[in-house]
Amino acid sequence: MNEPLELKKTVNLPKTDFAQKANLGQSEPARLKKWTDAKLYEQIREVRNGAEKFILHDGPPYANSDIHLGTALNKILKDFVVKSRTMMGFDSPYVPGYDCHGLPIETYVEKKLKEKGKNKNDLPVSTFRRLCREHAEHAMDGQTRDFSRLGILGEWENPYLTMSNDYEAETARLFGKFLERGYVYKGLRPVYWCIHDQTALAEAEVEYKEHTSPSVYVKFPLKSDAGLIDEKLKNKRVFVVIWTTTPWTLPANLGITVHPDFYYSAVEANGEVYIVASELAKSFAETCGLGEAKELVRFKGKQLDKLEAKHAWLDRVSLLMNGDHVTLGEADAEVELDVRFENKAANKSGTGCVHTAPGHGHDDFVIGKLYGLEIYCPVDNAGRFTAEVEHFAGENIFKANPQIVEFLRESGALLYTESYNHRYPHCWRCKNPVIFRATPQWFISMDDEAQNGEKISLRANALQEVERVNWHPNWGEGRMRNMLKSRPDWCVSRQRSWGVPIPVFYCSACDEAVADAEIVNHVADIFQAETADAWYNREAKDLLPENFKCPKCGGADFTKETDILDVWFDSGSSCIAVLETRPNLQFPAEVYLEGGDQFRGWFNSSLMCGLAAHDNAPYKQVVTYGWVVDGEGKQMHKSGGNAISPNEVVKKSGAEIIRLWASAMDITEDVRCSDEILSRITDAYRKFRNTLRYALGNLDDFNPESDKAALQEMLEIDRWVLAELDGVTEKVVRGYENYDFQMAYQTLYNFVTVTLSARYFDIIKDRLYIFAPKSVERRSAQTALYEITDKLCRLLAPILAFTADEAFENLPNQTLESVHLAEFPKVSGTDDSKLLTDWERIFSIRDEVLKSLEEARNAKGIGSSLEAKVILTVDKETTRFLIAYYEDLRYIFIVSQTEVHEGDALNVEIQKANGAKCERCWNYSVLVGESEKYPTACERCVNALMEIEKI
RNA sequence: CGCAAUGUAGCUCAAUGGCAGAGCAAUCGCUUGAUAAGCGGCAGACGACAAGGUUCGAUUCCUUCCAUUGCGACCA
């Protein structure tokens, strides 16, 4: 007989290399390196080669700054999609992109130049563009580093850039496509204009300063029959009164806008009737010194719609229109220009009838378009009235102001004038006041029907396509539809340098615009070879085909268009420039996934581009998510101190925490983030990690090849947990399918905390530790553990990309190099409903027992639950139910003994366990001391020890 | 100002035309063989708020109000 074993050493305690402390700050970069070294992304492509494609097309983030939480969320959600679809068996390549052109980069570069005492205009355009390119490259490098640090797998070495030569060429070609289909026209549109520098200005180049303007009240005689408004006005001399601080725009007046829902009054004074907003009638009469003005009638602005007035002095119609932009207080296009003009309520100037000059104001332009007015702008580049302007031709507009006022006074149209102080936009460079002036711009028409192909307008086509797209959440469709219905023609011109030039030429002889797809394609080929810089480096003739002649006059001398394309045109082109040029991608994409701000942005511009090229939407599905806000639901601002930097979270807690956060939130609405939320998420992470660790620790001596228990010899509770796992698998995969990552997270987290940690793991601990290593009882539990861990890793992999991979790697006999090469587990398909309901019942009884144990503990009756004996009284039916589990109950309750008695209702009595505590398993037994060899062990342990001795 | 979405315990989420559930946190306790871990008990929202409507009855349906966020309109 051999020596007795040292009891403590015979307990099968967990053992694993899977560390309890994650140390994500170090372990994540190490794993990233491992993935890179192993060419994991390429391996995945290899493994999925030939499988059905699932293309998520990446909306390019703007390449001008560090990533923020919003962009991090964006990329992580995309990674969830790509990884989960990959694990569903699809071939889902991910090609990230960058939006490289545009104003923010220009202004940044200009600012930097300024700091060095240089000016953009002193540099050749090509040099300026080079600086922009360098800045974009720099920002891109940083973003690539930060995005890939988040564990996002993709073609980071080969992303698409809207400033690459290939891409710029495709962008130009797509513009050619729009031209070819007849969607493009050149029109007028008001922009900020500096008459000193003679250039258009962007918003960002305008600054607001105090300025004194002459304000005037001017009456426009009503031309239409006043009886149409009200019988009482019939045969009266009726005038509509407008107010403005820019008399010089009056020659361009083509209409008067009133609010459809405001009330207007016709007031009589001095034998004339004036129409003004009712609310302002009194102050109007006072200001203009009309004395006791008598209100004749009151009516809604709606009634004035489409009536006609006569221009104050010109023989021209001024159309009455309805517009929602009309406000009471100040009502003038140029004051409206001033966005910082905030004391509207205090201001009692105005009449509620807005002087509308479509060539000189944004609202004026929009409403003018709507009512079919000409975009009339009789002011030249230098700010002088053109020859057609009676009385004031050739005059500088600001100098003309007093002349116009005087003229109005003389002609009797003026009711009142005074000096008016307000904030007015000035040119940031020359500090002179700017004007709003319509200049020629390139537009893409929403309503013109295409000249070839389908006879359908872009708008109509877009609305049709929207129906065929799957929107997540589904209210996205309505939102997109609303946007499409109301959007104006797309102005694609930008008076800027950093972008794709609009490849159009002008004949020097006859001024004909050469806007032709064939010529555009010729230019695009040059872009392909030299980037769009060629536009600036070459002469017009070197960009045109050889011996090209003006189709109108035969002229051979041309100038180049100076406008570039809107950056939204750039990114919108990606559905062609990327999806159709990369061999592993295809048009249309399966899905676009962006924040809700992209309805008007990329979803829209991509749609237009897709339609122009193929009459198809570029996406089959669109997923949108909410805005990232702070813990109070407030917007995050760098200056507000409530912004959370993803890079700092990564450094402090690890990318996994941000990933887990992204999965745990309801992304269909505003996504909150705060220190508290992140700390909760960190707790959840630990729970996931510890659970995996426990399982791995107990699989240390388990070889799935040889040690697996057959299903029929497994203990019922082990089969039960596998049945639960089946349900979890189904729900989680469905969550991924529906882009409902929260569902995946909640399901997994609930499974881990409740099903596993609190119930199953706690209960099987005894079996795993105490029974002989190779006993059926232990192998049965290990078999379940192995299944659980394997499947859990796969289900977690899209979210916890690092940790799931690490755990997966620690599974015994792992042959796959990475969990990301694996597929999601399949659901067994067996009907486990009885198993599940039976155990639900057992656990509800267990809950009662645990409650009683706690009471006993508080009464100092017991400490550890193993010190207890449970005496259960249950009704007849339950007694019968429990018979089959009689031997297992003590393990389920984690007590030393259990008795079941039949009675009326459920009752739990806790007593001290019988016998003595076994030194090995800590259970109490009356048989401790029976064994001579192991006098401190119970009968169960003695048996186990015999087994162990045989080894 | 217009359009849209959202509004349930400290946090993250559930559910339902008829007693609002869970996990985490907090708190109290047990354990010290998952240990900078594990288990349990208790408690916590009369339901964002106010008004009204439908109903036998509403947190759940409808109208209005309030708040937040996004988009747009005079900002980006």
Short mmCIF file of N, CA and C in Angstrom, two decimals, chain A residues 108-208:
data_model
loop_
_atom_site.label_atom_id
_atom_site.label_comp_id
_atom_site.label_asym_id
_atom_site.label_seq_id
_atom_site.Cartn_x
_atom_site.Cartn_y
_atom_site.Cartn_z
N TYR A 108 -6.64 75.48 -42.85
CA TYR A 108 -5.56 75.11 -41.93
C TYR A 108 -4.22 75.53 -42.53
N VAL A 109 -4.03 75.19 -43.79
CA VAL A 109 -2.76 75.50 -44.44
C VAL A 109 -2.57 77.02 -44.54
N GLU A 110 -3.65 77.71 -44.86
CA GLU A 110 -3.56 79.17 -44.93
C GLU A 110 -3.15 79.77 -43.60
N LYS A 111 -3.72 79.21 -42.54
CA LYS A 111 -3.41 79.70 -41.20
C LYS A 111 -1.92 79.51 -40.91
N LYS A 112 -1.44 78.31 -41.27
CA LYS A 112 -0.03 78.01 -41.04
C LYS A 112 0.86 78.98 -41.83
N LEU A 113 0.43 79.26 -43.07
CA LEU A 113 1.20 80.19 -43.90
C LEU A 113 1.23 81.57 -43.25
N LYS A 114 0.07 81.95 -42.77
CA LYS A 114 -0.06 83.26 -42.15
C LYS A 114 0.88 83.39 -40.96
N GLU A 115 0.94 82.30 -40.18
CA GLU A 115 1.83 82.31 -39.02
C GLU A 115 3.28 82.53 -39.42
N LYS A 116 3.59 82.09 -40.66
CA LYS A 116 4.95 82.31 -41.16
C LYS A 116 5.05 83.61 -41.93
N GLY A 117 4.00 84.39 -41.86
CA GLY A 117 4.01 85.68 -42.55
C GLY A 117 3.83 85.57 -44.05
N LYS A 118 3.33 84.43 -44.49
CA LYS A 118 3.13 84.27 -45.93
C LYS A 118 1.65 84.32 -46.28
N ASN A 119 1.38 84.52 -47.53
CA ASN A 119 0.00 84.59 -47.99
C ASN A 119 -0.22 83.60 -49.12
N LYS A 120 -1.35 82.97 -49.05
CA LYS A 120 -1.70 81.97 -50.06
C LYS A 120 -1.57 82.52 -51.48
N ASN A 121 -2.01 83.78 -51.65
CA ASN A 121 -2.02 84.34 -52.99
C ASN A 121 -0.63 84.60 -53.56
N ASP A 122 0.37 84.60 -52.68
CA ASP A 122 1.72 84.82 -53.16
C ASP A 122 2.36 83.54 -53.69
N LEU A 123 1.70 82.44 -53.42
CA LEU A 123 2.26 81.15 -53.84
C LEU A 123 1.59 80.69 -55.13
N PRO A 124 2.32 79.95 -55.94
CA PRO A 124 1.66 79.31 -57.09
C PRO A 124 0.63 78.31 -56.55
N VAL A 125 -0.47 78.12 -57.27
CA VAL A 125 -1.50 77.20 -56.82
C VAL A 125 -0.93 75.81 -56.57
N SER A 126 0.00 75.42 -57.45
CA SER A 126 0.53 74.06 -57.31
C SER A 126 1.29 73.90 -55.99
N THR A 127 1.97 74.96 -55.57
CA THR A 127 2.68 74.88 -54.29
C THR A 127 1.69 74.79 -53.14
N PHE A 128 0.67 75.62 -53.23
CA PHE A 128 -0.35 75.59 -52.19
C PHE A 128 -1.00 74.21 -52.11
N ARG A 129 -1.27 73.65 -53.26
CA ARG A 129 -1.88 72.32 -53.30
C ARG A 129 -0.93 71.26 -52.72
N ARG A 130 0.35 71.46 -52.95
CA ARG A 130 1.30 70.50 -52.39
C ARG A 130 1.26 70.54 -50.86
N LEU A 131 1.17 71.76 -50.32
CA LEU A 131 1.10 71.90 -48.87
C LEU A 131 -0.16 71.24 -48.32
N CYS A 132 -1.27 71.41 -49.05
CA CYS A 132 -2.52 70.79 -48.63
C CYS A 132 -2.38 69.27 -48.64
N ARG A 133 -1.77 68.79 -49.69
CA ARG A 133 -1.59 67.34 -49.83
C ARG A 133 -0.75 66.80 -48.68
N GLU A 134 0.29 67.54 -48.35
CA GLU A 134 1.17 67.09 -47.27
C GLU A 134 0.42 67.06 -45.93
N HIS A 135 -0.40 68.08 -45.74
CA HIS A 135 -1.16 68.09 -44.49
C HIS A 135 -2.14 66.93 -44.42
N ALA A 136 -2.81 66.66 -45.53
CA ALA A 136 -3.75 65.55 -45.56
C ALA A 136 -3.02 64.23 -45.30
N GLU A 137 -1.87 64.10 -45.90
CA GLU A 137 -1.09 62.87 -45.71
C GLU A 137 -0.70 62.69 -44.25
N HIS A 138 -0.30 63.78 -43.67
CA HIS A 138 0.11 63.73 -42.27
C HIS A 138 -1.06 63.32 -41.37
N ALA A 139 -2.21 63.97 -41.61
CA ALA A 139 -3.38 63.65 -40.78
C ALA A 139 -3.80 62.20 -40.99
N MET A 140 -3.72 61.78 -42.23
CA MET A 140 -4.11 60.42 -42.59
C MET A 140 -3.25 59.38 -41.88
N ASP A 141 -1.97 59.65 -41.84
CA ASP A 141 -1.05 58.72 -41.17
C ASP A 141 -1.45 58.55 -39.72
N GLY A 142 -1.74 59.68 -39.09
CA GLY A 142 -2.15 59.63 -37.68
C GLY A 142 -3.44 58.85 -37.51
N GLN A 143 -4.38 59.10 -38.38
CA GLN A 143 -5.66 58.41 -38.26
C GLN A 143 -5.51 56.92 -38.51
N THR A 144 -4.70 56.58 -39.48
CA THR A 144 -4.49 55.17 -39.77
C THR A 144 -3.88 54.46 -38.57
N ARG A 145 -2.92 55.13 -37.97
CA ARG A 145 -2.29 54.55 -36.78
C ARG A 145 -3.34 54.33 -35.68
N ASP A 146 -4.17 55.35 -35.46
CA ASP A 146 -5.14 55.28 -34.38
C ASP A 146 -6.27 54.30 -34.67
N PHE A 147 -6.74 54.28 -35.90
CA PHE A 147 -7.82 53.36 -36.26
C PHE A 147 -7.35 51.91 -36.14
N SER A 148 -6.19 51.63 -36.67
CA SER A 148 -5.75 50.24 -36.64
C SER A 148 -5.43 49.81 -35.20
N ARG A 149 -5.05 50.77 -34.39
CA ARG A 149 -4.82 50.48 -32.98
C ARG A 149 -6.09 49.99 -32.29
N LEU A 150 -7.24 50.37 -32.84
CA LEU A 150 -8.52 49.96 -32.26
C LEU A 150 -8.87 48.52 -32.62
N GLY A 151 -8.00 47.90 -33.36
CA GLY A 151 -8.24 46.49 -33.69
C GLY A 151 -9.05 46.29 -34.96
N ILE A 152 -9.14 47.36 -35.75
CA ILE A 152 -9.91 47.28 -36.98
C ILE A 152 -9.06 46.68 -38.08
N LEU A 153 -9.53 45.57 -38.60
CA LEU A 153 -8.78 44.90 -39.65
C LEU A 153 -9.22 45.42 -41.01
N GLY A 154 -8.27 45.70 -41.87
CA GLY A 154 -8.60 46.18 -43.20
C GLY A 154 -7.35 46.46 -43.99
N GLU A 155 -7.54 47.01 -45.17
CA GLU A 155 -6.39 47.28 -46.03
C GLU A 155 -5.76 48.62 -45.69
N TRP A 156 -5.18 48.66 -44.51
CA TRP A 156 -4.62 49.93 -44.04
C TRP A 156 -3.39 50.36 -44.84
N GLU A 157 -2.74 49.43 -45.49
CA GLU A 157 -1.57 49.80 -46.29
C GLU A 157 -2.02 50.35 -47.64
N ASN A 158 -3.28 50.12 -47.96
CA ASN A 158 -3.74 50.49 -49.29
C ASN A 158 -5.15 51.08 -49.24
N PRO A 159 -5.32 52.13 -48.45
CA PRO A 159 -6.66 52.73 -48.37
C PRO A 159 -6.95 53.54 -49.63
N TYR A 160 -8.18 53.92 -49.81
CA TYR A 160 -8.46 54.81 -50.94
C TYR A 160 -8.39 56.25 -50.49
N LEU A 161 -7.80 57.09 -51.32
CA LEU A 161 -7.64 58.50 -51.00
C LEU A 161 -8.30 59.30 -52.11
N THR A 162 -9.12 60.25 -51.71
CA THR A 162 -9.79 61.03 -52.75
C THR A 162 -8.80 61.92 -53.48
N MET A 163 -7.58 62.02 -52.98
CA MET A 163 -6.60 62.87 -53.67
C MET A 163 -5.59 62.05 -54.48
N SER A 164 -5.79 60.73 -54.55
CA SER A 164 -4.86 59.95 -55.36
C SER A 164 -5.15 60.20 -56.84
N ASN A 165 -4.17 59.98 -57.66
CA ASN A 165 -4.35 60.26 -59.09
C ASN A 165 -5.49 59.45 -59.69
N ASP A 166 -5.56 58.17 -59.33
CA ASP A 166 -6.63 57.33 -59.85
C ASP A 166 -7.99 57.87 -59.46
N TYR A 167 -8.06 58.22 -58.21
CA TYR A 167 -9.35 58.67 -57.69
C TYR A 167 -9.75 60.00 -58.32
N GLU A 168 -8.80 60.89 -58.41
CA GLU A 168 -9.11 62.20 -59.01
C GLU A 168 -9.57 62.03 -60.46
N ALA A 169 -8.95 61.12 -61.14
CA ALA A 169 -9.34 60.86 -62.53
C ALA A 169 -10.77 60.33 -62.59
N GLU A 170 -11.08 59.40 -61.67
CA GLU A 170 -12.44 58.85 -61.65
C GLU A 170 -13.47 59.91 -61.29
N THR A 171 -13.09 60.79 -60.39
CA THR A 171 -14.00 61.86 -60.00
C THR A 171 -14.32 62.72 -61.22
N ALA A 172 -13.28 63.06 -61.96
CA ALA A 172 -13.48 63.87 -63.16
C ALA A 172 -14.36 63.11 -64.16
N ARG A 173 -14.09 61.84 -64.34
CA ARG A 173 -14.88 61.04 -65.29
C ARG A 173 -16.34 61.00 -64.89
N LEU A 174 -16.56 60.92 -63.59
CA LEU A 174 -17.94 60.86 -63.13
C LEU A 174 -18.65 62.19 -63.42
N PHE A 175 -17.91 63.29 -63.27
CA PHE A 175 -18.48 64.58 -63.64
C PHE A 175 -18.85 64.55 -65.13
N GLY A 176 -17.98 63.93 -65.91
CA GLY A 176 -18.28 63.76 -67.34
C GLY A 176 -19.56 62.99 -67.54
N LYS A 177 -19.77 62.01 -66.70
CA LYS A 177 -20.98 61.20 -66.79
C LYS A 177 -22.23 62.06 -66.53
N PHE A 178 -22.13 62.89 -65.52
CA PHE A 178 -23.25 63.80 -65.24
C PHE A 178 -23.51 64.71 -66.45
N LEU A 179 -22.41 65.20 -67.04
CA LEU A 179 -22.52 66.06 -68.22
C LEU A 179 -23.21 65.32 -69.35
N GLU A 180 -22.72 64.12 -69.60
CA GLU A 180 -23.21 63.30 -70.69
C GLU A 180 -24.71 63.07 -70.56
N ARG A 181 -25.14 62.92 -69.32
CA ARG A 181 -26.55 62.61 -69.12
C ARG A 181 -27.42 63.86 -69.06
N GLY A 182 -26.76 65.00 -69.18
CA GLY A 182 -27.52 66.24 -69.26
C GLY A 182 -28.00 66.79 -67.93
N TYR A 183 -27.34 66.38 -66.85
CA TYR A 183 -27.77 66.87 -65.55
C TYR A 183 -27.09 68.18 -65.15
N VAL A 184 -26.01 68.51 -65.87
CA VAL A 184 -25.20 69.65 -65.42
C VAL A 184 -25.61 70.93 -66.13
N TYR A 185 -25.73 72.00 -65.39
CA TYR A 185 -25.94 73.30 -66.03
C TYR A 185 -25.17 74.36 -65.28
N LYS A 186 -24.97 75.47 -65.95
CA LYS A 186 -24.30 76.57 -65.29
C LYS A 186 -25.34 77.61 -64.93
N GLY A 187 -25.36 77.98 -63.69
CA GLY A 187 -26.38 78.93 -63.26
C GLY A 187 -25.79 79.95 -62.31
N LEU A 188 -26.65 80.78 -61.81
CA LEU A 188 -26.20 81.81 -60.89
C LEU A 188 -26.60 81.44 -59.47
N ARG A 189 -25.77 81.85 -58.54
CA ARG A 189 -26.11 81.61 -57.16
C ARG A 189 -25.39 82.64 -56.31
N PRO A 190 -26.07 83.17 -55.32
CA PRO A 190 -25.42 84.21 -54.51
C PRO A 190 -24.35 83.61 -53.61
N VAL A 191 -23.22 84.28 -53.59
CA VAL A 191 -22.14 83.88 -52.67
C VAL A 191 -21.61 85.16 -52.04
N TYR A 192 -20.84 85.00 -50.97
CA TYR A 192 -20.16 86.17 -50.42
C TYR A 192 -19.17 86.66 -51.46
N TRP A 193 -19.14 87.94 -51.61
CA TRP A 193 -18.25 88.49 -52.64
C TRP A 193 -17.57 89.73 -52.11
N CYS A 194 -16.26 89.76 -52.26
CA CYS A 194 -15.52 90.95 -51.84
C CYS A 194 -15.27 91.80 -53.07
N ILE A 195 -15.82 93.02 -53.08
CA ILE A 195 -15.67 93.85 -54.27
C ILE A 195 -14.29 94.49 -54.33
N HIS A 196 -13.61 94.47 -53.24
CA HIS A 196 -12.24 95.00 -53.24
C HIS A 196 -11.29 93.98 -53.84
N ASP A 197 -11.35 92.75 -53.33
CA ASP A 197 -10.47 91.70 -53.84
C ASP A 197 -11.04 91.04 -55.09
N GLN A 198 -12.27 91.37 -55.39
CA GLN A 198 -12.97 90.80 -56.54
C GLN A 198 -12.92 89.28 -56.55
N THR A 199 -13.35 88.73 -55.44
CA THR A 199 -13.36 87.26 -55.35
C THR A 199 -14.51 86.80 -54.49
N ALA A 200 -14.90 85.57 -54.74
CA ALA A 200 -15.90 84.96 -53.87
C ALA A 200 -15.23 84.55 -52.57
N LEU A 201 -15.96 84.56 -51.50
CA LEU A 201 -15.39 84.18 -50.21
C LEU A 201 -16.19 83.02 -49.62
N ALA A 202 -15.49 82.23 -48.86
CA ALA A 202 -16.20 81.16 -48.15
C ALA A 202 -16.66 81.72 -46.81
N GLU A 203 -17.61 81.04 -46.23
CA GLU A 203 -18.09 81.40 -44.89
C GLU A 203 -16.95 81.76 -43.95
N ALA A 204 -15.97 80.88 -43.95
CA ALA A 204 -14.89 80.99 -42.98
C ALA A 204 -14.02 82.22 -43.22
N GLU A 205 -14.20 82.83 -44.37
CA GLU A 205 -13.35 83.97 -44.68
C GLU A 205 -14.05 85.30 -44.44
N VAL A 206 -15.15 85.18 -43.77
CA VAL A 206 -15.95 86.37 -43.52
C VAL A 206 -15.95 86.64 -42.02
N GLU A 207 -15.75 87.90 -41.67
CA GLU A 207 -15.87 88.22 -40.24
C GLU A 207 -16.85 89.36 -40.06
N TYR A 208 -17.50 89.35 -38.89
CA TYR A 208 -18.57 90.31 -38.67
C TYR A 208 -18.10 91.49 -37.84
#
